[in-house]
């Protein structure tokens, strides 16, 4: 593992690393924010942040304004990249498929199945690396935005024993049923939508048995609201299965990081209640 | 004036505009954050933020995390670009001269003197436009980073009647006496350093008569500290003239926006004490 950068931030440290990922069969970069408590020999819990389409590890760390509250609460934040990377990694001309658009699934279809195993990377490989390298505990929470909101919710529903809480901003709630999701799932998983069900939050939520607390924020001026995001389907699924998910709708807010920054404090305090509880 | 974008943020609005600047003889873009109080018919004071080398109006708005406290205190923030822009604007191959590097001076030398009048733009044209367009008062403060820290301090020292308070992160304290400043001042103002004195903070501060409160933060792990920034010269100038400038040095912090984000709340509360006092 190679340390690429270090910046002191709110008394803690923002650091970028590169490492060779076995799951993804390529070199990956991630960022970690270590709060001041981690420098004092304390094992801190970790919030994983999954970003949206076109993002890298940098967007959230630079734009969300999350370090301030993470420093206060003593929570580390890990921001992985959104797809495998490198010259030999398959790609597509669209911003919504290929690099920057891994959708947090394990691809089964060529050419994507050679590298696109973001599900394994996020669920297993990256946490194992983080927990064996940094002064962190195995208390985990997970959150994300848009494609990453889908990832955070879907991963929690399939691995409830691994996370204490989950949240999302503007998640793709029902990828089997929107243009972004249909395009990506067809490419990565094939045309048979039976394979898609294992990666679809609104479907998984209806059958979930082990339930962990969830918080979702959605802006009502989001350009992708009705065609791609469809929070009403997520709410209906949660209600049908009595899932403890709070969905909050916010007048005037869009899909940008200005929306995330406006409400990230609520999410960090929500997760802190479980991570530090 | 054309509205290019609008994002709700912390209950207020971040907006980008383009307009034709007479001072700069080109089309310019700026960003404004209007706090929630401005939507309620209240005239709010304005903090002008001058960015550093290579920046546009976007860096501070996206990365500093300033909206939260601006919303709390009811302060608008205006972030101009760092140079004239456009295909017919003179430029240089270096990142530290030409576009993105206007140094907030009025150039007197060809080819720069056709467009590079950032001093006039920041001191007069932009505030007049802001105050005739938005629900803001004529109470002004000014701050900036690196080249913009030089700009904020230098402009305040030359126009103390126009600002209630000034602050800076990692300012170029004595541009006549560092590589960045010498290169830019030679190009924009000519080889005779007598012309440079009117744009040099550490020189102006020794002769300042009307004094307004100032705050400077500087990271001690800043790669540019000893060669370009030289805060000790600024401190010495302030002390020699009994200027009310507090200079704070911070162990471990670098030149990045992570440093700015870590301390921007202190700056906004410092300015708020004068703008709302």
Coordinates of C-alpha atoms in Angstrom, one line a residue:
Chain A
X1 CA 0.0 0.0 0.0
X2 CA 1.3 3.4 -0.9
X3 CA 0.5 6.7 0.9
X4 CA -0.2 9.2 -1.9
X5 CA -1.1 12.3 0.2
X6 CA -1.7 13.5 3.7
X7 CA -3.6 16.7 4.8
X8 CA -4.3 17.7 8.4
X9 CA -8.0 18.5 8.7
X10 CA -9.9 19.5 11.8
X11 CA -7.1 18.1 14.0
X12 CA -7.2 14.7 12.2
X13 CA -5.7 13.5 8.9
X14 CA -7.1 13.0 5.4
X15 CA -4.9 10.5 3.6
X16 CA -5.1 8.9 0.1
X17 CA -3.6 5.4 -0.5
X18 CA -3.2 3.2 -3.5
X19 CA -3.2 -0.6 -3.3
X20 CA -3.5 -3.6 -5.5
X21 CA -7.0 -5.1 -5.2
X22 CA -7.5 -8.8 -5.6
X23 CA -11.2 -8.5 -6.0
X24 CA -10.9 -5.9 -8.8
X25 CA -7.6 -7.2 -10.3
X26 CA -6.2 -3.7 -10.6
X27 CA -4.6 -0.9 -8.6
X28 CA -7.1 1.2 -6.6
X29 CA -7.1 4.4 -4.7
X30 CA -9.1 5.2 -1.6
X31 CA -9.2 8.0 0.9
X32 CA -9.5 7.8 4.7
X33 CA -10.2 10.5 7.2
X34 CA -8.8 9.6 10.6
X35 CA -10.2 11.8 13.4
X36 CA -7.9 13.2 16.1
X37 CA -9.0 10.4 18.5
X38 CA -7.2 7.9 16.1
X39 CA -3.9 9.6 16.8
X40 CA -4.3 9.1 20.5
X41 CA -4.2 5.3 20.4
X42 CA -8.0 4.9 20.4
X43 CA -9.7 2.5 18.0
X44 CA -12.4 4.4 16.2
X45 CA -15.4 3.1 14.3
X46 CA -15.6 3.6 10.5
X47 CA -18.2 5.1 8.2
X48 CA -17.9 3.9 4.6
X49 CA -19.0 6.4 2.0
X50 CA -19.9 5.2 -1.5
X51 CA -19.9 7.9 -4.1
X52 CA -22.1 8.4 -7.2
X53 CA -21.6 8.2 -10.9
X54 CA -18.3 9.8 -12.3
X55 CA -16.9 10.3 -8.8
X56 CA -13.6 9.2 -7.3
X57 CA -12.4 9.1 -3.6
X58 CA -12.0 12.8 -3.7
X59 CA -15.5 14.3 -4.2
X60 CA -16.9 13.5 -0.8
X61 CA -13.7 14.3 1.1
X62 CA -13.4 17.7 -0.6
X63 CA -17.0 18.8 -0.8
X64 CA -19.2 17.3 1.9
X65 CA -17.8 19.1 4.9
X66 CA -17.9 15.9 6.9
X67 CA -14.5 16.1 8.7
X68 CA -15.7 18.6 11.3
X69 CA -18.4 16.3 12.8
X70 CA -16.3 13.1 12.2
X71 CA -13.6 14.8 14.3
X72 CA -16.0 15.7 17.0
X73 CA -17.6 12.2 17.2
X74 CA -14.4 10.3 16.7
X75 CA -15.5 8.5 13.5
X76 CA -13.1 7.5 10.6
X77 CA -14.5 7.9 7.1
X78 CA -13.4 5.7 4.2
X79 CA -14.2 6.8 0.6
X80 CA -13.4 4.2 -2.0
X81 CA -13.4 4.8 -5.8
X82 CA -16.5 4.0 -7.8
X83 CA -15.1 1.4 -10.2
X84 CA -12.0 -0.5 -11.1
X85 CA -9.4 1.7 -12.8
X86 CA -6.5 1.4 -15.3
X87 CA -5.8 1.2 -19.0
X88 CA -6.8 -2.5 -19.3
X89 CA -10.1 -2.0 -17.5
X90 CA -13.2 -2.2 -19.8
X91 CA -15.0 1.1 -20.3
X92 CA -17.9 2.7 -22.1
X93 CA -18.4 6.0 -23.7
X94 CA -21.3 6.8 -21.4
X95 CA -20.7 8.4 -17.9
X96 CA -23.2 5.8 -16.5
X97 CA -21.4 2.6 -17.4
X98 CA -17.8 1.4 -17.0
X99 CA -15.2 3.5 -15.2
X100 CA -16.8 5.7 -12.5
X101 CA -19.9 3.6 -12.7
X102 CA -19.3 0.2 -11.1
X103 CA -22.7 0.2 -9.4
X104 CA -21.3 -1.9 -6.5
X105 CA -22.1 -5.2 -8.1
X106 CA -20.1 -8.3 -9.1
X107 CA -20.3 -8.3 -12.9
X108 CA -20.9 -11.7 -14.5
X109 CA -20.8 -10.7 -18.1
X110 CA -17.9 -10.1 -20.4
X111 CA -16.0 -7.9 -20.7
X112 CA -17.0 -6.5 -17.4
X113 CA -16.5 -9.6 -15.3
X114 CA -12.7 -9.4 -15.5
X115 CA -12.5 -6.4 -13.1
X116 CA -15.9 -5.2 -12.1
X117 CA -16.4 -6.8 -8.7
X118 CA -17.1 -3.7 -6.6
X119 CA -19.5 -5.7 -4.3
X120 CA -16.7 -8.0 -3.1
X121 CA -14.3 -5.1 -2.8
X122 CA -16.6 -2.9 -0.7
X123 CA -18.1 -5.7 1.5
X124 CA -15.0 -7.7 2.2
X125 CA -11.6 -6.7 0.8
X126 CA -11.5 -3.0 1.7
X127 CA -12.8 -3.4 5.3
X128 CA -10.3 -6.2 5.9
X129 CA -7.5 -3.9 4.6
X130 CA -8.7 -0.9 6.6
X131 CA -9.1 -2.9 9.8
X132 CA -5.7 -4.5 9.6
X133 CA -3.9 -1.2 8.7
X134 CA -5.4 1.6 10.7
X135 CA -6.4 2.1 14.4
X136 CA -10.0 1.4 13.8
X137 CA -12.5 -1.0 15.3
X138 CA -14.8 -3.4 13.4
X139 CA -17.8 -1.2 14.1
X140 CA -19.0 -0.1 10.7
X141 CA -21.7 2.1 9.2
X142 CA -22.2 2.9 5.5
X143 CA -23.7 5.7 3.5
X144 CA -23.6 7.0 0.0
X145 CA -25.0 9.3 -2.7
X146 CA -27.1 8.4 -5.8
X147 CA -25.4 5.2 -7.3
X148 CA -23.6 5.1 -3.9
X149 CA -26.9 5.4 -2.0
X150 CA -28.1 2.4 -3.9
X151 CA -24.8 0.6 -3.0
X152 CA -25.0 1.5 0.7
X153 CA -28.6 0.3 1.1
X154 CA -28.2 -2.8 -1.0
X155 CA -25.0 -3.9 0.7
X156 CA -26.6 -3.4 4.1
X157 CA -29.7 -5.3 3.2
X158 CA -27.5 -8.3 2.1
X159 CA -25.0 -8.0 5.0
X160 CA -26.9 -6.7 8.0
X161 CA -24.5 -8.3 10.4
X162 CA -21.6 -6.2 9.1
X163 CA -23.1 -2.7 9.7
X164 CA -24.7 -0.9 12.7
X165 CA -26.5 1.7 10.6
X166 CA -27.1 2.8 7.0
X167 CA -27.9 6.1 5.3
X168 CA -28.2 7.5 1.8
X169 CA -28.6 10.8 -0.1
X170 CA -30.7 10.7 -3.2
X171 CA -30.3 6.9 -3.7
X172 CA -31.2 5.0 -6.9
X173 CA -34.0 3.2 -5.0
X174 CA -35.1 0.6 -7.5
X175 CA -32.3 0.2 -10.2
X176 CA -34.2 -2.6 -12.0
X177 CA -36.8 0.0 -12.8
X178 CA -34.9 3.1 -14.0
X179 CA -32.7 3.9 -17.0
X180 CA -29.4 4.1 -15.1
X181 CA -30.0 0.8 -13.4
X182 CA -31.3 -1.1 -16.4
X183 CA -28.4 0.0 -18.6
X184 CA -25.8 -1.0 -15.9
X185 CA -27.5 -4.2 -14.8
X186 CA -28.0 -5.4 -18.3
X187 CA -24.3 -4.9 -19.1
X188 CA -22.9 -6.2 -15.8
X189 CA -25.4 -8.9 -15.0
X190 CA -27.0 -9.9 -18.3
X191 CA -30.5 -9.5 -19.8
X192 CA -32.2 -11.8 -17.3
X193 CA -33.6 -9.6 -14.7
X194 CA -33.8 -12.5 -12.2
X195 CA -30.1 -11.8 -11.5
X196 CA -30.8 -8.1 -10.8
X197 CA -33.0 -8.8 -7.8
X198 CA -30.0 -9.5 -5.6
X199 CA -28.7 -5.9 -6.2
X200 CA -32.0 -4.0 -6.0
X201 CA -32.7 -2.2 -2.7
X202 CA -36.5 -1.9 -3.1
X203 CA -36.8 -5.6 -3.8
X204 CA -34.4 -6.7 -1.1
X205 CA -36.0 -4.5 1.5
X206 CA -39.4 -6.2 1.1
X207 CA -37.8 -9.6 2.2
X208 CA -35.3 -8.3 4.7
X209 CA -35.3 -10.2 8.1
X210 CA -32.4 -8.6 10.0
X211 CA -33.1 -4.9 10.0
X212 CA -30.8 -2.1 10.9
X213 CA -31.7 1.6 11.3
X214 CA -31.7 3.7 8.1
X215 CA -31.9 7.3 7.1
X216 CA -32.5 8.7 3.6
X217 CA -32.5 12.3 2.5
X218 CA -33.8 13.4 -0.9
X219 CA -34.1 16.8 -2.5
X220 CA -37.3 17.7 -4.2
X221 CA -35.6 19.9 -6.9
X222 CA -33.4 16.9 -7.9
X223 CA -33.3 16.7 -11.7
X224 CA -33.2 12.8 -11.4
X225 CA -36.0 12.5 -8.9
X226 CA -38.8 11.0 -10.9
X227 CA -37.0 9.2 -13.7
X228 CA -34.0 7.6 -11.8
X229 CA -34.3 7.9 -8.1
X230 CA -38.0 7.1 -7.1
X231 CA -37.8 7.4 -3.3
X232 CA -41.5 6.6 -3.1
X233 CA -40.8 3.0 -4.1
X234 CA -38.2 2.7 -1.3
X235 CA -40.6 4.2 1.2
X236 CA -43.3 1.7 0.1
X237 CA -40.9 -1.2 0.4
X238 CA -39.9 -0.1 3.9
X239 CA -43.5 0.3 4.9
X240 CA -44.5 -3.1 3.6
X241 CA -41.8 -4.8 5.6
X242 CA -41.9 -2.5 8.7
X243 CA -38.3 -1.6 8.0
X244 CA -36.9 1.1 10.3
X245 CA -36.1 3.6 7.5
X246 CA -36.7 7.3 7.8
X247 CA -37.1 9.0 4.4
X248 CA -36.9 12.8 4.5
X249 CA -37.9 15.0 1.6
X250 CA -36.4 18.5 1.3
X251 CA -38.0 21.3 -0.7
X252 CA -35.7 23.1 -3.1
X253 CA -32.6 20.9 -2.8
X254 CA -30.9 19.3 -5.9
X255 CA -28.6 16.4 -6.6
X256 CA -25.4 18.3 -5.9
X257 CA -22.9 18.2 -3.0
X258 CA -24.4 21.4 -1.7
X259 CA -27.4 19.2 -0.7
X260 CA -25.1 16.6 0.9
X261 CA -23.1 19.3 2.8
X262 CA -26.4 20.8 4.1
X263 CA -27.4 17.6 5.8
X264 CA -24.2 15.5 6.3
X265 CA -24.1 16.5 10.0
X266 CA -27.5 14.8 10.6
X267 CA -26.2 11.6 9.0
X268 CA -22.9 11.6 11.0
X269 CA -24.8 12.1 14.2
X270 CA -27.3 9.4 13.2
X271 CA -24.5 6.9 12.6
X272 CA -22.6 8.2 15.7
X273 CA -25.5 7.2 17.8
X274 CA -25.0 3.5 16.8
X275 CA -21.2 3.5 16.3
X276 CA -20.5 5.1 19.6
X277 CA -23.5 3.8 21.4
Chain B
X1 CA -26.1 39.4 -16.2
X2 CA -26.9 35.8 -16.7
X3 CA -27.7 33.3 -14.0
X4 CA -25.7 30.1 -14.7
X5 CA -26.6 27.9 -11.8
X6 CA -28.6 27.8 -8.5
X7 CA -28.2 25.3 -5.7
X8 CA -30.0 25.5 -2.4
X9 CA -27.4 25.2 0.4
X10 CA -28.0 25.4 4.2
X11 CA -31.4 27.0 3.6
X12 CA -29.9 29.7 1.4
X13 CA -28.7 29.8 -2.3
X14 CA -25.5 29.3 -4.1
X15 CA -25.7 31.0 -7.5
X16 CA -23.2 31.5 -10.3
X17 CA -23.5 34.5 -12.7
X18 CA -21.7 35.7 -15.8
X19 CA -21.5 39.4 -16.7
X20 CA -19.5 41.7 -19.0
X21 CA -16.9 43.5 -17.0
X22 CA -15.9 47.0 -18.0
X23 CA -12.7 47.0 -15.9
X24 CA -11.5 43.7 -17.4
X25 CA -12.9 44.1 -20.9
X26 CA -14.3 40.5 -21.0
X27 CA -17.0 38.3 -19.7
X28 CA -16.5 37.2 -16.1
X29 CA -18.1 34.6 -13.8
X30 CA -18.6 35.0 -10.1
X31 CA -20.5 33.0 -7.4
X32 CA -22.6 34.4 -4.6
X33 CA -23.9 32.6 -1.5
X34 CA -27.1 34.2 -0.3
X35 CA -28.0 33.1 3.3
X36 CA -31.6 32.4 4.2
X37 CA -32.0 35.8 5.7
X38 CA -31.6 37.4 2.2
X39 CA -34.7 35.5 1.1
X40 CA -36.7 37.1 3.9
X41 CA -36.3 40.7 2.6
X42 CA -33.3 41.4 4.9
X43 CA -30.3 43.3 3.6
X44 CA -27.3 41.2 4.5
X45 CA -23.6 42.2 4.7
X46 CA -21.1 40.7 2.3
X47 CA -17.8 38.9 2.7
X48 CA -15.7 39.0 -0.5
X49 CA -13.4 35.9 -0.9
X50 CA -10.4 36.2 -3.2
X51 CA -9.0 32.8 -4.3
X52 CA -5.5 31.7 -4.9
X53 CA -3.5 30.7 -8.0
X54 CA -5.3 28.5 -10.6
X55 CA -8.7 28.9 -8.9
X56 CA -12.1 30.1 -10.2
X57 CA -15.2 31.1 -8.3
X58 CA -15.8 27.4 -7.6
X59 CA -13.0 26.3 -5.3
X60 CA -14.0 28.1 -2.2
X61 CA -17.7 27.6 -2.6
X62 CA -17.3 23.8 -3.1
X63 CA -14.5 23.1 -0.6
X64 CA -14.4 25.6 2.3
X65 CA -17.6 24.5 4.1
X66 CA -18.4 28.2 4.6
X67 CA -22.1 28.2 3.9
X68 CA -23.1 26.6 7.2
X69 CA -21.8 29.5 9.3
X70 CA -22.7 32.2 6.7
X71 CA -26.3 30.9 6.9
X72 CA -26.2 31.0 10.7
X73 CA -24.8 34.6 10.8
X74 CA -26.7 36.0 7.8
X75 CA -23.7 36.9 5.7
X76 CA -23.5 36.7 1.9
X77 CA -20.3 35.5 0.4
X78 CA -19.1 36.6 -3.1
X79 CA -16.3 34.7 -4.8
X80 CA -15.0 36.3 -8.0
X81 CA -12.7 34.6 -10.5
X82 CA -8.9 35.1 -10.2
X83 CA -8.2 36.7 -13.5
X84 CA -9.8 38.0 -16.7
X85 CA -10.9 35.1 -19.0
X86 CA -11.5 34.4 -22.6
X87 CA -9.7 33.4 -25.8
X88 CA -8.4 36.9 -26.5
X89 CA -7.0 37.4 -23.0
X90 CA -3.2 37.2 -22.7
X91 CA -1.8 34.1 -21.0
X92 CA 1.4 32.4 -20.0
X93 CA 2.4 28.8 -19.8
X94 CA 3.1 29.0 -16.1
X95 CA 0.3 28.5 -13.6
X96 CA 1.5 31.6 -11.7
X97 CA 1.1 34.2 -14.5
X98 CA -1.8 35.1 -16.7
X99 CA -5.2 33.3 -16.5
X100 CA -5.9 32.2 -13.0
X101 CA -3.1 34.4 -11.7
X102 CA -4.3 38.0 -11.9
X103 CA -2.7 39.0 -8.5
X104 CA -5.4 41.6 -7.9
X105 CA -3.4 44.4 -9.5
X106 CA -4.0 46.8 -12.4
X107 CA -1.5 45.8 -15.0
X108 CA 0.4 48.6 -16.7
X109 CA 2.5 46.6 -19.1
X110 CA 1.7 45.1 -22.5
X111 CA 0.2 42.6 -23.3
X112 CA -1.4 42.4 -19.8
X113 CA -2.7 45.9 -19.6
X114 CA -5.6 45.2 -22.0
X115 CA -7.5 43.0 -19.6
X116 CA -5.7 42.5 -16.3
X117 CA -7.3 45.1 -14.0
X118 CA -8.4 42.9 -11.2
X119 CA -7.8 45.6 -8.6
X120 CA -10.4 47.9 -10.1
X121 CA -12.8 45.0 -10.6
X122 CA -12.6 43.8 -7.0
X123 CA -12.5 47.2 -5.3
X124 CA -15.1 49.0 -7.4
X125 CA -16.9 47.3 -10.2
X126 CA -17.9 44.0 -8.6
X127 CA -19.2 45.5 -5.3
X128 CA -21.2 48.1 -7.2
X129 CA -22.8 45.3 -9.3
X130 CA -23.5 43.1 -6.2
X131 CA -25.0 46.0 -4.2
X132 CA -27.3 47.1 -7.0
X133 CA -28.5 43.5 -7.8
X134 CA -28.8 41.5 -4.6
X135 CA -30.5 42.2 -1.2
X136 CA -27.2 43.2 0.4
X137 CA -26.1 46.2 2.5
X138 CA -22.8 48.1 1.9
X139 CA -21.2 46.5 4.9
X140 CA -18.2 44.6 3.5
X141 CA -15.5 42.4 4.7
X142 CA -12.8 40.6 2.7
X143 CA -10.8 37.5 2.9
X144 CA -8.7 35.2 0.7
X145 CA -6.2 32.4 0.3
X146 CA -2.5 32.6 -0.8
X147 CA -2.5 35.0 -3.8
X148 CA -6.0 36.0 -2.6
X149 CA -4.8 36.5 0.9
X150 CA -2.3 39.0 -0.5
X151 CA -5.2 40.5 -2.5
X152 CA -7.5 40.9 0.6
X153 CA -4.9 42.4 2.8
X154 CA -3.5 44.7 0.1
X155 CA -6.9 46.0 -1.0
X156 CA -8.0 46.6 2.6
X157 CA -4.8 48.6 3.3
X158 CA -5.4 50.8 0.3
X159 CA -9.2 51.1 0.9
X160 CA -9.8 50.9 4.6
X161 CA -13.0 53.0 4.4
X162 CA -14.6 50.2 2.3
X163 CA -14.2 47.2 4.6
X164 CA -15.0 46.6 8.3
X165 CA -12.6 43.6 8.7
X166 CA -10.0 41.6 6.8
X167 CA -8.7 38.1 7.0
X168 CA -6.4 35.8 5.1
X169 CA -5.3 32.2 4.9
X170 CA -1.6 31.6 4.0
X171 CA -1.2 35.0 2.3
X172 CA 1.7 36.0 0.0
X173 CA 2.8 38.5 2.6
X174 CA 5.5 40.3 0.7
X175 CA 5.1 39.7 -3.0
X176 CA 8.0 42.1 -3.9
X177 CA 10.3 39.6 -2.1
X178 CA 9.2 36.1 -3.3
X179 CA 9.4 34.2 -6.6
X180 CA 5.6 34.2 -7.3
X181 CA 5.3 38.0 -6.6
X182 CA 8.5 39.0 -8.5
X183 CA 7.4 37.1 -11.6
X184 CA 3.9 38.5 -11.6
X185 CA 4.8 42.1 -10.6
X186 CA 7.6 42.2 -13.2
X187 CA 5.2 41.1 -16.0
X188 CA 2.1 43.2 -14.9
X189 CA 3.8 46.3 -13.4
X190 CA 7.3 46.4 -15.1
X191 CA 10.8 46.0 -13.9
X192 CA 10.9 49.1 -11.7
X193 CA 10.0 47.8 -8.2
X194 CA 8.9 51.3 -7.2
X195 CA 5.5 50.5 -8.8
X196 CA 5.3 47.3 -6.8
X197 CA 5.1 49.0 -3.5
X198 CA 1.5 50.0 -4.0
X199 CA 0.5 46.3 -4.2
X200 CA 2.7 44.9 -1.4
X201 CA 1.0 44.2 1.9
X202 CA 4.1 44.2 4.1
X203 CA 5.2 47.5 2.7
X204 CA 1.7 49.1 2.8
X205 CA 1.1 47.9 6.4
X206 CA 4.1 49.8 7.7
X207 CA 2.6 53.1 6.5
X208 CA -1.1 52.4 7.1
X209 CA -3.0 55.1 9.0
X210 CA -6.6 53.9 9.0
X211 CA -6.5 50.5 10.6
X212 CA -9.1 47.8 10.5
X213 CA -9.1 44.5 12.4
X214 CA -7.3 41.6 10.7
X215 CA -6.9 37.9 11.2
X216 CA -4.4 35.6 9.4
X217 CA -4.0 31.8 9.7
X218 CA -1.0 30.0 8.4
X219 CA -0.2 26.3 8.4
X220 CA 3.4 25.4 9.5
X221 CA 3.5 22.3 7.1
X222 CA 2.7 24.5 4.1
X223 CA 5.1 23.7 1.3
X224 CA 5.2 27.4 0.3
X225 CA 5.8 28.8 3.8
X226 CA 9.5 29.9 3.7
X227 CA 10.0 30.6 0.0
X228 CA 6.7 32.3 -1.0
X229 CA 4.5 33.3 2.0
X230 CA 6.8 34.6 4.8
X231 CA 4.2 35.4 7.4
X232 CA 7.0 36.6 9.7
X233 CA 7.5 39.7 7.5
X234 CA 3.8 40.5 7.8
X235 CA 3.9 40.1 11.6
X236 CA 6.9 42.4 11.8
X237 CA 5.2 45.0 9.6
X238 CA 2.1 44.9 11.8
X239 CA 4.1 45.1 15.0
X240 CA 6.2 48.1 13.6
X241 CA 3.0 50.1 12.9
X242 CA 0.9 48.8 15.8
X243 CA -1.6 47.3 13.3
X244 CA -4.4 45.2 14.9
X245 CA -3.5 42.0 13.0
X246 CA -3.6 38.6 14.7
X247 CA -1.4 36.0 13.0
X248 CA -2.0 32.4 14.1
X249 CA 0.4 29.6 13.2
X250 CA -0.9 26.0 13.0
X251 CA 1.2 22.9 13.5
X252 CA 0.8 20.3 10.8
X253 CA -1.5 22.1 8.4
X254 CA -0.7 22.6 4.7
X255 CA -1.7 24.9 1.9
X256 CA -4.8 23.0 0.9
X257 CA -8.5 23.7 1.3
X258 CA -8.6 21.1 4.2
X259 CA -6.7 23.8 6.1
X260 CA -9.1 26.5 5.1
X261 CA -12.1 24.3 6.0
X262 CA -10.6 23.6 9.4
X263 CA -10.6 27.3 10.4
X264 CA -13.1 29.1 8.2
X265 CA -15.6 29.1 11.0
X266 CA -13.3 31.3 13.1
X267 CA -12.9 33.7 10.1
X268 CA -16.7 34.0 9.5
X269 CA -17.3 34.6 13.2
X270 CA -14.5 37.2 13.3
X271 CA -16.0 39.0 10.3
X272 CA -19.5 38.5 11.7
X273 CA -18.6 40.4 14.8
X274 CA -17.9 43.5 12.7
X275 CA -20.5 43.0 9.9
X276 CA -23.3 42.4 12.3
X277 CA -22.0 44.5 15.2

